mmCIF file with all atom_site columns, C-alpha atoms in Angstrom:
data_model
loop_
_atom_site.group_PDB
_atom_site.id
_atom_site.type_symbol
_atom_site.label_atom_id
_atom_site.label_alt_id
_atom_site.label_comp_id
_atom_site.label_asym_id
_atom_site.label_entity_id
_atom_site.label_seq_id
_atom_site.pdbx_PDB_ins_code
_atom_site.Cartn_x
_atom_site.Cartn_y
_atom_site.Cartn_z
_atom_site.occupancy
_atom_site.B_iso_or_equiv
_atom_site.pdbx_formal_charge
_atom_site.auth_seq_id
_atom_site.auth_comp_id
_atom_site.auth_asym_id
_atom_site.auth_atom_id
_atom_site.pdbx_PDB_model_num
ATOM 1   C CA . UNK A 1 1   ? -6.879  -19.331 -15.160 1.00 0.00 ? 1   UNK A CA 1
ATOM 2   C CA . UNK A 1 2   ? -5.152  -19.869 -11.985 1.00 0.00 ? 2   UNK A CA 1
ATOM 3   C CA . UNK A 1 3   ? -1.473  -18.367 -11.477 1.00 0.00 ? 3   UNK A CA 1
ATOM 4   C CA . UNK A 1 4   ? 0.963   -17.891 -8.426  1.00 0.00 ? 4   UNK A CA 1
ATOM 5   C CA . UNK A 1 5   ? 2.311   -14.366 -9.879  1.00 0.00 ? 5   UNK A CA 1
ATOM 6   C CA . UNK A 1 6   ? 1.169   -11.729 -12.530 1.00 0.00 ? 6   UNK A CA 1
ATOM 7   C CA . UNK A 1 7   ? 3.800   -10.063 -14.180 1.00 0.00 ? 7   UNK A CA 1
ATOM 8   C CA . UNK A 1 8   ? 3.193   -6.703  -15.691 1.00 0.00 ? 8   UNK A CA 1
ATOM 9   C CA . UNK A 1 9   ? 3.245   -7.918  -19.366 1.00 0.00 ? 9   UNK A CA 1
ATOM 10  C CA . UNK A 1 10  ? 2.583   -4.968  -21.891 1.00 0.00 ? 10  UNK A CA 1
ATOM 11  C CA . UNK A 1 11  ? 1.843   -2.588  -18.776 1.00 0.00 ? 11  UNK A CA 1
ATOM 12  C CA . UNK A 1 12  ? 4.362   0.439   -18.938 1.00 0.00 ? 12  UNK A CA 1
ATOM 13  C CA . UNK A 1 13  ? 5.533   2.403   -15.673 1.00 0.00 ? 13  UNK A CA 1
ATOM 14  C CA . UNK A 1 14  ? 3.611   5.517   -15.214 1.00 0.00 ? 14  UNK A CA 1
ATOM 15  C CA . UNK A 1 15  ? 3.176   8.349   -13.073 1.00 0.00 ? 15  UNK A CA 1
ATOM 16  C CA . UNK A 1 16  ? -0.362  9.829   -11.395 1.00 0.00 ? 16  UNK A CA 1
ATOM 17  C CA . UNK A 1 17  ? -2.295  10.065  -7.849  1.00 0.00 ? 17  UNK A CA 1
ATOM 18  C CA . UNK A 1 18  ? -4.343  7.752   -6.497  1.00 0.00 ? 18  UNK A CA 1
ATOM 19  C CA . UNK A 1 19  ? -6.834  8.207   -3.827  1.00 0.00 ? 19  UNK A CA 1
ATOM 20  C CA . UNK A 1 20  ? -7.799  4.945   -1.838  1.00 0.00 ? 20  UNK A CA 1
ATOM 21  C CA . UNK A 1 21  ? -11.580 5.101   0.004   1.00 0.00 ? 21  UNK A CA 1
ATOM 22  C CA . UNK A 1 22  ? -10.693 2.500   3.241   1.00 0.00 ? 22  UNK A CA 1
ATOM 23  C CA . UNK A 1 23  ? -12.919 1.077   5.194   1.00 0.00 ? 23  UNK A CA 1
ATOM 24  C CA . UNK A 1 24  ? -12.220 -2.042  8.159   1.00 0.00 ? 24  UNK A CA 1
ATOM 25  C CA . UNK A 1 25  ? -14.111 -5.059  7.962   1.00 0.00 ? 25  UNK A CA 1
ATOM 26  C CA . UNK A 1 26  ? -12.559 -6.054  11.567  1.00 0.00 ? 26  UNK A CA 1
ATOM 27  C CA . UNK A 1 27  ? -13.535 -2.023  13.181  1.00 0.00 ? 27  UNK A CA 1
ATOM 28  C CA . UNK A 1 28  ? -15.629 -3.723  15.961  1.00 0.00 ? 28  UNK A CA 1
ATOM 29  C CA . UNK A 1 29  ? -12.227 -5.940  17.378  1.00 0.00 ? 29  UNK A CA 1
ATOM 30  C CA . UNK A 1 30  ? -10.809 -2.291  17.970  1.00 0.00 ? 30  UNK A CA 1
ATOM 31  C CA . UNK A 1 31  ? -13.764 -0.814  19.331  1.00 0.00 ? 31  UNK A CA 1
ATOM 32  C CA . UNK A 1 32  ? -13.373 3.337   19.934  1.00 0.00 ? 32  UNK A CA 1
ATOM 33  C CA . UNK A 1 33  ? -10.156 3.242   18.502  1.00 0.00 ? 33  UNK A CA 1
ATOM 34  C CA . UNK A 1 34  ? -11.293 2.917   15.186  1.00 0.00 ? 34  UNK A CA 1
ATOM 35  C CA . UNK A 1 35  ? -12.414 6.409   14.630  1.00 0.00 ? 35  UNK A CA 1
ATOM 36  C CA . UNK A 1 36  ? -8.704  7.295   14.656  1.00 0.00 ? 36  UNK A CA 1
ATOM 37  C CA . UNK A 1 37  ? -7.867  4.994   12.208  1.00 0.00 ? 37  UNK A CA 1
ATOM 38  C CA . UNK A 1 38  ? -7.373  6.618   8.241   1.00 0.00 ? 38  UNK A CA 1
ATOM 39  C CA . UNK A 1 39  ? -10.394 7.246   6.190   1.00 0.00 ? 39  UNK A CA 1
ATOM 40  C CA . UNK A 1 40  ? -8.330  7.512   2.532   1.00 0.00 ? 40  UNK A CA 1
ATOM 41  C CA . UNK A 1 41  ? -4.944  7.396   1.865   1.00 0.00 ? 41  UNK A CA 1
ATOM 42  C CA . UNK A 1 42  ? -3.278  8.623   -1.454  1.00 0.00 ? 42  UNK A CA 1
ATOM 43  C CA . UNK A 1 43  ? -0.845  7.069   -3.373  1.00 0.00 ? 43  UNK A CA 1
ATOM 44  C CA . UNK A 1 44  ? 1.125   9.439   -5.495  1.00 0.00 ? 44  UNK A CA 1
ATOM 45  C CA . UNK A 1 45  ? 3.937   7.810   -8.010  1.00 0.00 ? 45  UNK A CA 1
ATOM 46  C CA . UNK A 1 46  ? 6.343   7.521   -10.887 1.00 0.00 ? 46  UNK A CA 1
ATOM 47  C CA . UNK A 1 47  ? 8.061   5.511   -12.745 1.00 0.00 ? 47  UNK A CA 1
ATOM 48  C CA . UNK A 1 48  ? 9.499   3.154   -9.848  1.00 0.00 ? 48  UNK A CA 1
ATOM 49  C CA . UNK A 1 49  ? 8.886   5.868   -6.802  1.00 0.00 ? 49  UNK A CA 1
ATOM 50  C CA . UNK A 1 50  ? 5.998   6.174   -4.719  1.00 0.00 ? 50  UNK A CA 1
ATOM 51  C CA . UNK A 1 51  ? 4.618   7.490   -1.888  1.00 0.00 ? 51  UNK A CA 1
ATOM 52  C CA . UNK A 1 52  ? 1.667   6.531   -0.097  1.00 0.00 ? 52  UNK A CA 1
ATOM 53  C CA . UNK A 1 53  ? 0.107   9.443   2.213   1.00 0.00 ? 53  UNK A CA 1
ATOM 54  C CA . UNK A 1 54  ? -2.644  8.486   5.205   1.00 0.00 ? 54  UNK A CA 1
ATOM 55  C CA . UNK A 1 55  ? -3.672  11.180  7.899   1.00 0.00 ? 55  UNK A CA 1
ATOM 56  C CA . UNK A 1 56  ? -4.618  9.529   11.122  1.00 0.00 ? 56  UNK A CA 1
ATOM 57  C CA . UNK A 1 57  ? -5.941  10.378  14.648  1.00 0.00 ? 57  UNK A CA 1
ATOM 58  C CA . UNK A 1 58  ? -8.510  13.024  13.730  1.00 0.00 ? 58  UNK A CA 1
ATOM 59  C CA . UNK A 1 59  ? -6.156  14.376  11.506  1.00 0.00 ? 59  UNK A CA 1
ATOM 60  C CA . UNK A 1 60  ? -3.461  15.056  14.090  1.00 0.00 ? 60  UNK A CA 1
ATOM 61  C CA . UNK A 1 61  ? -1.045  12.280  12.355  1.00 0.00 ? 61  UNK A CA 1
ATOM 62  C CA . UNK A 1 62  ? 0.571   11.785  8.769   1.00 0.00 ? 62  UNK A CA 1
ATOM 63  C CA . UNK A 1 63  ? 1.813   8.673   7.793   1.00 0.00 ? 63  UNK A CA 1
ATOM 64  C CA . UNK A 1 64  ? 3.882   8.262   4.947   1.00 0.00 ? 64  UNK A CA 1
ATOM 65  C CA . UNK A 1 65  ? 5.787   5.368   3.357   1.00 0.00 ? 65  UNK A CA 1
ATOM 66  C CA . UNK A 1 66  ? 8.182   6.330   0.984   1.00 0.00 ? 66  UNK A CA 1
ATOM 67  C CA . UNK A 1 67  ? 9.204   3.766   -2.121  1.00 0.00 ? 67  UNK A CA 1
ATOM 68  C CA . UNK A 1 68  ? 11.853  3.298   -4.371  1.00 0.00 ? 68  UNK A CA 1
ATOM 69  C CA . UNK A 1 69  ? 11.738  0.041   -6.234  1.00 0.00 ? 69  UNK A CA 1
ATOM 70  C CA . UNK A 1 70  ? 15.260  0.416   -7.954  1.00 0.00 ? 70  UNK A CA 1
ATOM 71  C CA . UNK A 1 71  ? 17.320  1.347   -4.756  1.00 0.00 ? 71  UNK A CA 1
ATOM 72  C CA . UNK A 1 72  ? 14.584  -1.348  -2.527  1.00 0.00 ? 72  UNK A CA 1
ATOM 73  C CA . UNK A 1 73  ? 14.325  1.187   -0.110  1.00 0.00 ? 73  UNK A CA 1
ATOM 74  C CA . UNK A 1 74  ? 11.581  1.516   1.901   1.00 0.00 ? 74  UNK A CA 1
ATOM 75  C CA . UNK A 1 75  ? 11.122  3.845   4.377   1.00 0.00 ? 75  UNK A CA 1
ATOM 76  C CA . UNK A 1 76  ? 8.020   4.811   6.935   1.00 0.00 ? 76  UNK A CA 1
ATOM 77  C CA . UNK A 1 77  ? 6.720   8.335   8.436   1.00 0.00 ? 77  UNK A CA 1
ATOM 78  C CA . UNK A 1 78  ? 5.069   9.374   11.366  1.00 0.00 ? 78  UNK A CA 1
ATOM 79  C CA . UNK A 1 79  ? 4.443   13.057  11.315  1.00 0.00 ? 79  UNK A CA 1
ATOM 80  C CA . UNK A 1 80  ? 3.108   14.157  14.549  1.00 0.00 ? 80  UNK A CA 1
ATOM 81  C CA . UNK A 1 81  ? 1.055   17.551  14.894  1.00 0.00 ? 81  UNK A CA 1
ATOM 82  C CA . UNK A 1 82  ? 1.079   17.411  18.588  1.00 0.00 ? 82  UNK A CA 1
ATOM 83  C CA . UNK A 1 83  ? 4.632   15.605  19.530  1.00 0.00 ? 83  UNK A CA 1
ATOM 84  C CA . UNK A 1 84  ? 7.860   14.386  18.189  1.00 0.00 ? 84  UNK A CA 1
ATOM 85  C CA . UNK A 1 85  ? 8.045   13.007  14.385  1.00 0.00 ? 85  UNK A CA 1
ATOM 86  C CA . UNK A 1 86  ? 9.338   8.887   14.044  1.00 0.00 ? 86  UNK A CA 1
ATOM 87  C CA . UNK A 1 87  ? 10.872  7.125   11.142  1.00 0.00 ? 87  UNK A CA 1
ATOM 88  C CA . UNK A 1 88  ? 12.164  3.936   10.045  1.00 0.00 ? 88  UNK A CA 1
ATOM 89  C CA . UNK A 1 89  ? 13.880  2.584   6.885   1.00 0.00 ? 89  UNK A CA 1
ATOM 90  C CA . UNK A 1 90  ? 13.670  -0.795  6.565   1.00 0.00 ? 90  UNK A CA 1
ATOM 91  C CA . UNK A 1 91  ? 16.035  -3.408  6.334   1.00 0.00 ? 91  UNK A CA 1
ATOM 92  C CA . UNK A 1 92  ? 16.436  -6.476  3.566   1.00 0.00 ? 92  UNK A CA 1
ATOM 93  C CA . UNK A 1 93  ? 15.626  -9.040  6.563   1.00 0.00 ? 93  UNK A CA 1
ATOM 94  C CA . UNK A 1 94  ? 12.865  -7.019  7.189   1.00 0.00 ? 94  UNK A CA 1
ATOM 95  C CA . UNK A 1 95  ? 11.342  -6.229  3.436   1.00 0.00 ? 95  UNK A CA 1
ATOM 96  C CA . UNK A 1 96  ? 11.716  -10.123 3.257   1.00 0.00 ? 96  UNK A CA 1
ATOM 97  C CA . UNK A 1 97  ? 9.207   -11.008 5.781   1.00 0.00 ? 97  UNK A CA 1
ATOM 98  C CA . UNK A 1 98  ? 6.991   -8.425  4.856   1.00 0.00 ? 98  UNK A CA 1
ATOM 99  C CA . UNK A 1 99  ? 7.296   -9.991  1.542   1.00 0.00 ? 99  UNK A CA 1
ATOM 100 C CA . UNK A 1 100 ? 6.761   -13.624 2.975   1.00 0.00 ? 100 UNK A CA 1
ATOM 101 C CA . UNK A 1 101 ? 4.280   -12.774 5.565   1.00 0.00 ? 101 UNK A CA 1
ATOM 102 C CA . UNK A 1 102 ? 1.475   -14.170 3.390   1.00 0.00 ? 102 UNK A CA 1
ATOM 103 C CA . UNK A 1 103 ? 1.725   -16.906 0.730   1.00 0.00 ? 103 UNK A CA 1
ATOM 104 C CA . UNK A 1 104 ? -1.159  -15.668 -1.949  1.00 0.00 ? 104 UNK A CA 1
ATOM 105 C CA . UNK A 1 105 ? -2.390  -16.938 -5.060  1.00 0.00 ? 105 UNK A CA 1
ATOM 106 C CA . UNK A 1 106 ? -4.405  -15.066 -8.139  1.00 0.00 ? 106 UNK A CA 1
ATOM 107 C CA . UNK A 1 107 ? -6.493  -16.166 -9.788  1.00 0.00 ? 107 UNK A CA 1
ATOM 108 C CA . UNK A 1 108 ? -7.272  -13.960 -13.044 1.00 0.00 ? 108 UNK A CA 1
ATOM 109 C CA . UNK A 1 109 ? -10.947 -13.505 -14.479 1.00 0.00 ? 109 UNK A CA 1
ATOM 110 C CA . UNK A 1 110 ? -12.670 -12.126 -17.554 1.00 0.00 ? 110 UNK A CA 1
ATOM 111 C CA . UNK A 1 111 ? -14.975 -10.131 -15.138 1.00 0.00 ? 111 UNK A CA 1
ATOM 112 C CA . UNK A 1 112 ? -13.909 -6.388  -15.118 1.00 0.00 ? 112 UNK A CA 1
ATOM 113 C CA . UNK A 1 113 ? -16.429 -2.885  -13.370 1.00 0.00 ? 113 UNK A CA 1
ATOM 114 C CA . UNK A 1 114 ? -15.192 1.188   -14.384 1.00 0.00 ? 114 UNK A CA 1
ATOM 115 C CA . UNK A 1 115 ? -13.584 1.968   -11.063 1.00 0.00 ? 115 UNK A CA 1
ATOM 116 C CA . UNK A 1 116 ? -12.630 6.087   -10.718 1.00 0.00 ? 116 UNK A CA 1
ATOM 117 C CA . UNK A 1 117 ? -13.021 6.126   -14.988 1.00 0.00 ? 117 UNK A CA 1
ATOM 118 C CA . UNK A 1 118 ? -10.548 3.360   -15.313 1.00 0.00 ? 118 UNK A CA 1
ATOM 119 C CA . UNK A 1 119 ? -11.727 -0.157  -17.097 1.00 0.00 ? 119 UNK A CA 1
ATOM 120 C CA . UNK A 1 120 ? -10.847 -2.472  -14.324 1.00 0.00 ? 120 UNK A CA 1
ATOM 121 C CA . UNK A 1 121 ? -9.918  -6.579  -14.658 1.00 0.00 ? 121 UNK A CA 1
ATOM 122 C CA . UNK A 1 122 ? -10.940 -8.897  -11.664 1.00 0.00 ? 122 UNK A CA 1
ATOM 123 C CA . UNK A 1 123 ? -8.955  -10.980 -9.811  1.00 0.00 ? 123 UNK A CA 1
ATOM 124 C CA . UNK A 1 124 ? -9.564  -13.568 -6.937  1.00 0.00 ? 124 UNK A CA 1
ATOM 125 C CA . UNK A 1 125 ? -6.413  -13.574 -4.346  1.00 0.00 ? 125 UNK A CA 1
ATOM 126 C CA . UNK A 1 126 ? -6.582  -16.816 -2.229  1.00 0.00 ? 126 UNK A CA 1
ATOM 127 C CA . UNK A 1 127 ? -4.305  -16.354 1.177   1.00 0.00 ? 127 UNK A CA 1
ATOM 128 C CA . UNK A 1 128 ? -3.024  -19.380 1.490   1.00 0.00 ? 128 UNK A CA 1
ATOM 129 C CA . UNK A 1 129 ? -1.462  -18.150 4.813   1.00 0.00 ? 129 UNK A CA 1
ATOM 130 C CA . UNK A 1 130 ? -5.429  -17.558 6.586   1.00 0.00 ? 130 UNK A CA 1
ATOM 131 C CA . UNK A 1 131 ? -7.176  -19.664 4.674   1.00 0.00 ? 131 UNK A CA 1
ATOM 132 C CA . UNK A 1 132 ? -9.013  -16.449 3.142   1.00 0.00 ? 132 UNK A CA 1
ATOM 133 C CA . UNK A 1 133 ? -10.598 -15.438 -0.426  1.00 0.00 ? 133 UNK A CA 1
ATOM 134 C CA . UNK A 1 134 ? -10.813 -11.351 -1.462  1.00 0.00 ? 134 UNK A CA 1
ATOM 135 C CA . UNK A 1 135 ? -11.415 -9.540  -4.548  1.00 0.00 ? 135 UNK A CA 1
ATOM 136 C CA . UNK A 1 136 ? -8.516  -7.703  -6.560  1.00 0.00 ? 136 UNK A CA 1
ATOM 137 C CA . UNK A 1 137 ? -8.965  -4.868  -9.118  1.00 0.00 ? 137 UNK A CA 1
ATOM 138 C CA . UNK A 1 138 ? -6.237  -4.319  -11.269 1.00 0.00 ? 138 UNK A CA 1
ATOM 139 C CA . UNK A 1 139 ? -5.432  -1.723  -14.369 1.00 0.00 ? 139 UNK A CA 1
ATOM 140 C CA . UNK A 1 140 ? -3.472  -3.475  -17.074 1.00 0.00 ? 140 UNK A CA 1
ATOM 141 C CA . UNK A 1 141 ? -1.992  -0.708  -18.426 1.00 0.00 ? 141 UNK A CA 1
ATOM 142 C CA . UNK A 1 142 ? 0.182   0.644   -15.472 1.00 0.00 ? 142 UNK A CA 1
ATOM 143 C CA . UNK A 1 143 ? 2.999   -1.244  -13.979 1.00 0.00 ? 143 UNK A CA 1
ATOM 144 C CA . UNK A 1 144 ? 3.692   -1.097  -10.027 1.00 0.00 ? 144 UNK A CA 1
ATOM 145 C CA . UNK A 1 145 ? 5.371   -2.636  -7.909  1.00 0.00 ? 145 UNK A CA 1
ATOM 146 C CA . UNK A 1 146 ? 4.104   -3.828  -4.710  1.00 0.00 ? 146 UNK A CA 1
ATOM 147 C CA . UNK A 1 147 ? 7.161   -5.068  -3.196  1.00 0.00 ? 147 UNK A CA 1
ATOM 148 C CA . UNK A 1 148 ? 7.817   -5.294  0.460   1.00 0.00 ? 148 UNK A CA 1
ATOM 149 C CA . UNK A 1 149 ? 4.075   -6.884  0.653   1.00 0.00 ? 149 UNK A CA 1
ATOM 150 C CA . UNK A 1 150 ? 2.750   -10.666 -0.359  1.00 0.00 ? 150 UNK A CA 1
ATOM 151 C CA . UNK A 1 151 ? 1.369   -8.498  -3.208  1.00 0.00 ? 151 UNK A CA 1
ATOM 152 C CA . UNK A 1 152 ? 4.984   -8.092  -4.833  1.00 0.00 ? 152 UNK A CA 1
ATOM 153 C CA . UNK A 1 153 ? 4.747   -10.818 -7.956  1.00 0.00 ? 153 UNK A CA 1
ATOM 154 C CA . UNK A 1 154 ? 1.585   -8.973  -9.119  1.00 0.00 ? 154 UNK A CA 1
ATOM 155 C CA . UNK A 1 155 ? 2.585   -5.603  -10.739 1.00 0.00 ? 155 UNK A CA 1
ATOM 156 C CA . UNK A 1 156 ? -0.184  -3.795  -11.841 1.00 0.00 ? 156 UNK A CA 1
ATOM 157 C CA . UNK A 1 157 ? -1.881  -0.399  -10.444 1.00 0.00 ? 157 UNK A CA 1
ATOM 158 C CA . UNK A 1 158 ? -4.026  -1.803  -7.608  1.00 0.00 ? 158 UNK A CA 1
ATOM 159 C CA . UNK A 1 159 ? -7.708  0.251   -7.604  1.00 0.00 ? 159 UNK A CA 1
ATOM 160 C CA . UNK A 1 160 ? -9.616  -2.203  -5.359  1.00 0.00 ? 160 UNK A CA 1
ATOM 161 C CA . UNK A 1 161 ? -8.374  -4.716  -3.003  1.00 0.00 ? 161 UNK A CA 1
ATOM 162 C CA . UNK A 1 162 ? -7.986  -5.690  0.403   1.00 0.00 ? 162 UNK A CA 1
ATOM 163 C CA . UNK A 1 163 ? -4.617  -5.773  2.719   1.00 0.00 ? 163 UNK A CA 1
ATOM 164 C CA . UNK A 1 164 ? -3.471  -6.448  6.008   1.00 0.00 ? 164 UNK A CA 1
ATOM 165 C CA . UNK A 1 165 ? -0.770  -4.544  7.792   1.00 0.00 ? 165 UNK A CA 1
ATOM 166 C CA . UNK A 1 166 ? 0.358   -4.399  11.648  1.00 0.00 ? 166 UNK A CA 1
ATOM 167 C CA . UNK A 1 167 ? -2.683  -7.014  11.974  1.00 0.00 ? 167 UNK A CA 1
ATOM 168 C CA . UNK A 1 168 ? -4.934  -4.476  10.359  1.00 0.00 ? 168 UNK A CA 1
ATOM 169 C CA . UNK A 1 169 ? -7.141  -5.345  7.746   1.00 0.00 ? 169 UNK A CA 1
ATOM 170 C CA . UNK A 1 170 ? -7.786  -2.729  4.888   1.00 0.00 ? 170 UNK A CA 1
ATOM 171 C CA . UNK A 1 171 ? -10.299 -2.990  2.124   1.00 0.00 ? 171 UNK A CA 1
ATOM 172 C CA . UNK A 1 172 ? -9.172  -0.243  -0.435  1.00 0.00 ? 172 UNK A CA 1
ATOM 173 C CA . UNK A 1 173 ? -11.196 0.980   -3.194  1.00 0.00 ? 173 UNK A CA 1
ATOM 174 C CA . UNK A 1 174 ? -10.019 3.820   -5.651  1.00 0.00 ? 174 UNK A CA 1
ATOM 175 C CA . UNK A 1 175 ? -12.641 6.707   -5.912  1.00 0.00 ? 175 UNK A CA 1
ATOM 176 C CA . UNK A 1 176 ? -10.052 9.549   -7.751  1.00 0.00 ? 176 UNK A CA 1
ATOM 177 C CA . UNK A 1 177 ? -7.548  8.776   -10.181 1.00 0.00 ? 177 UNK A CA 1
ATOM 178 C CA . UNK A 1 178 ? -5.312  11.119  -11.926 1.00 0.00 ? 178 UNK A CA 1
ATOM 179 C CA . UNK A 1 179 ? -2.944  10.128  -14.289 1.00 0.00 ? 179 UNK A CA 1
ATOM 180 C CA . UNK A 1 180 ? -2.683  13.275  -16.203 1.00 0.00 ? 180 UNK A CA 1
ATOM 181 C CA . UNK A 1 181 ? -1.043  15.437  -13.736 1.00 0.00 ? 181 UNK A CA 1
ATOM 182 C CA . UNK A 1 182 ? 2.836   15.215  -13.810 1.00 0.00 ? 182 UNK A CA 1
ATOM 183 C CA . UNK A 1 183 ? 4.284   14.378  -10.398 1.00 0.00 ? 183 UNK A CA 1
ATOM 184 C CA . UNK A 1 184 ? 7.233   16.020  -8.718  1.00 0.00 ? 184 UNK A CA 1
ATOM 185 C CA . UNK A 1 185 ? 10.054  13.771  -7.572  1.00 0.00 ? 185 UNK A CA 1
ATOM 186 C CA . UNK A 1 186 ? 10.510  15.448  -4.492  1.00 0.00 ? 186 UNK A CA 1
ATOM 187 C CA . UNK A 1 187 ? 6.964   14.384  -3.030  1.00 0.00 ? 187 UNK A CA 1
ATOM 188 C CA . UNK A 1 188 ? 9.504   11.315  -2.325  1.00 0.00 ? 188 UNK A CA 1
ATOM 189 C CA . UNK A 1 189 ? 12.065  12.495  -0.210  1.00 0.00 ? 189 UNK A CA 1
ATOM 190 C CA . UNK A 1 190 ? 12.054  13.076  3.727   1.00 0.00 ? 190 UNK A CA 1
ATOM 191 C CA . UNK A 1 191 ? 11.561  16.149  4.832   1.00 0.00 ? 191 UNK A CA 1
ATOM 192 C CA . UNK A 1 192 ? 12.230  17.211  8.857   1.00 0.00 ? 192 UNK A CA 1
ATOM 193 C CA . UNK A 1 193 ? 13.528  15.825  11.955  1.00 0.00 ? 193 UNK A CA 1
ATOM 194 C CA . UNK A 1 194 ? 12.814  12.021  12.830  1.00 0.00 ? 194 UNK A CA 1
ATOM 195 C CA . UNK A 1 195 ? 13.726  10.188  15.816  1.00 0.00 ? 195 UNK A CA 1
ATOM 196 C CA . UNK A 1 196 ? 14.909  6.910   13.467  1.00 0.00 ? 196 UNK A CA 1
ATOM 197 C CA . UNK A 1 197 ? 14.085  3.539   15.086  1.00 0.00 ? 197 UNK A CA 1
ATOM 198 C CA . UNK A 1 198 ? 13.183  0.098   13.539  1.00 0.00 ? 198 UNK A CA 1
ATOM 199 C CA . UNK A 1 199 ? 9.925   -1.187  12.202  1.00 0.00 ? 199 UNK A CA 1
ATOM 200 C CA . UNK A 1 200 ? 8.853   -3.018  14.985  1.00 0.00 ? 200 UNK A CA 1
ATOM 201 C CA . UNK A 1 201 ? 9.328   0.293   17.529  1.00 0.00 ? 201 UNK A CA 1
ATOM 202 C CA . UNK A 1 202 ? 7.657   2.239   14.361  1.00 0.00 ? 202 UNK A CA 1
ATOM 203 C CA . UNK A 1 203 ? 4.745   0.240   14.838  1.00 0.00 ? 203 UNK A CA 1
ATOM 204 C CA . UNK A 1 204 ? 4.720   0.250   17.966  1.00 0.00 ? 204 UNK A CA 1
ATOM 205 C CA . UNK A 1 205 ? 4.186   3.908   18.394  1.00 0.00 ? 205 UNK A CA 1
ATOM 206 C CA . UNK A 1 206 ? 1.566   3.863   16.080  1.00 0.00 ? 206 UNK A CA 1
ATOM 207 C CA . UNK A 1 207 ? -0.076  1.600   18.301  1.00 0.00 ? 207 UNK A CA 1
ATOM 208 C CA . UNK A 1 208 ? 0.005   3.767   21.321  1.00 0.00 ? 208 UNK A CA 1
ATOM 209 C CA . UNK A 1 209 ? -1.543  6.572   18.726  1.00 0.00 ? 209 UNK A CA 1
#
């Protein structure tokens, strides 16, 4: 069955942690610089809030994008050890072509694996943007929203999958999943002094990382 969008059907919001294996199937483009580059990152969430948590550069750097799906705000982290902390909160024009960068299709399967203890369905994303095919894991029984991303019309609890962000490729597989453990709403709000700029100076500074 082929489809442009997925909605969430029967799948209820939820709340839990994620933790996301990464590896880069581009590394050798980046050369050295890849061993700075995140080894996991954690998604922590609920109901329409998330929160997804990467350290970087040997551990020196947090990352942290903070969600909130019924206020569409969106706002980024960099949490320095060794210098001065950066943020950004996104604006609509800018969520847009986040949301437009790509132009994917899925296609849904009856093939599913047991990802992390969770019963997993399969699902073929063709990037109609790079002329590229990947592999999606989904859980049908949690809703999320994957807005400001090409993912946003398919709203189920990623486990497996690959992304691209500042023209760096992720491959993301789920090896922990807790969704048991309540989570506390203020794991979502910003904490500390930033130096606020947009997302193209955010990036930008991670770059020079």
């Amino acid at each position: 069955m082929g489809c442009t969008s997925k909605k969430s059907g029967s799948a209820q919001p939820g709340e839990g942690t994620v933790v996301y294996e990464i590896t880069y199937p581009d590394s050798t483009k980046f050369k050295a610089k890849s061993v700075f580059f995140p080894r996991t990152i954690t998604l922590i969430f609920k109901g329409n809030k998330a929160a997804f948590i990467a350290n970087a550069g040997l551990g020196m750097v947090q990352v942290v994008n903070l969600m909130d799906y019924d206020k569409q705000t969106y706002t980024s982290l960099l949490i320095s050890g060794i210098g001065q902390n950066f943020a950004c909160k996104l604006t609509p024009d800018e969520i847009k072509n986040n949301e437009t960068a790509e132009k994917l299709d899925f296609e849904i399967t009856k093939e599913s694996k047991i990802i992390a203890g969770l019963n997993c369905t399969k699902a073929i994303v063709k990037n109609k943007t790079t002329n590229s095919i990947s592999d999606l894991y989904y859980y049908d029984k949690i809703k999320f929203n994957y807005w400001n991303s090409p993912f946003k019309d398919f709203q189920y609890l990623f486990t497996e999958y690959t992304h691209t962000i500042n023209h760096l490729t992720l491959k993301l597989k789920a090896v922990d999943i807790d969704l048991k453990t309540p989570v506390d709403e203020k794991m979502f709000e910003v904490k500390g002094q930033y130096q606020w700029v947009n997302e193209k100076e955010f990036y930008a500074t991670l770059d020079r990382l």
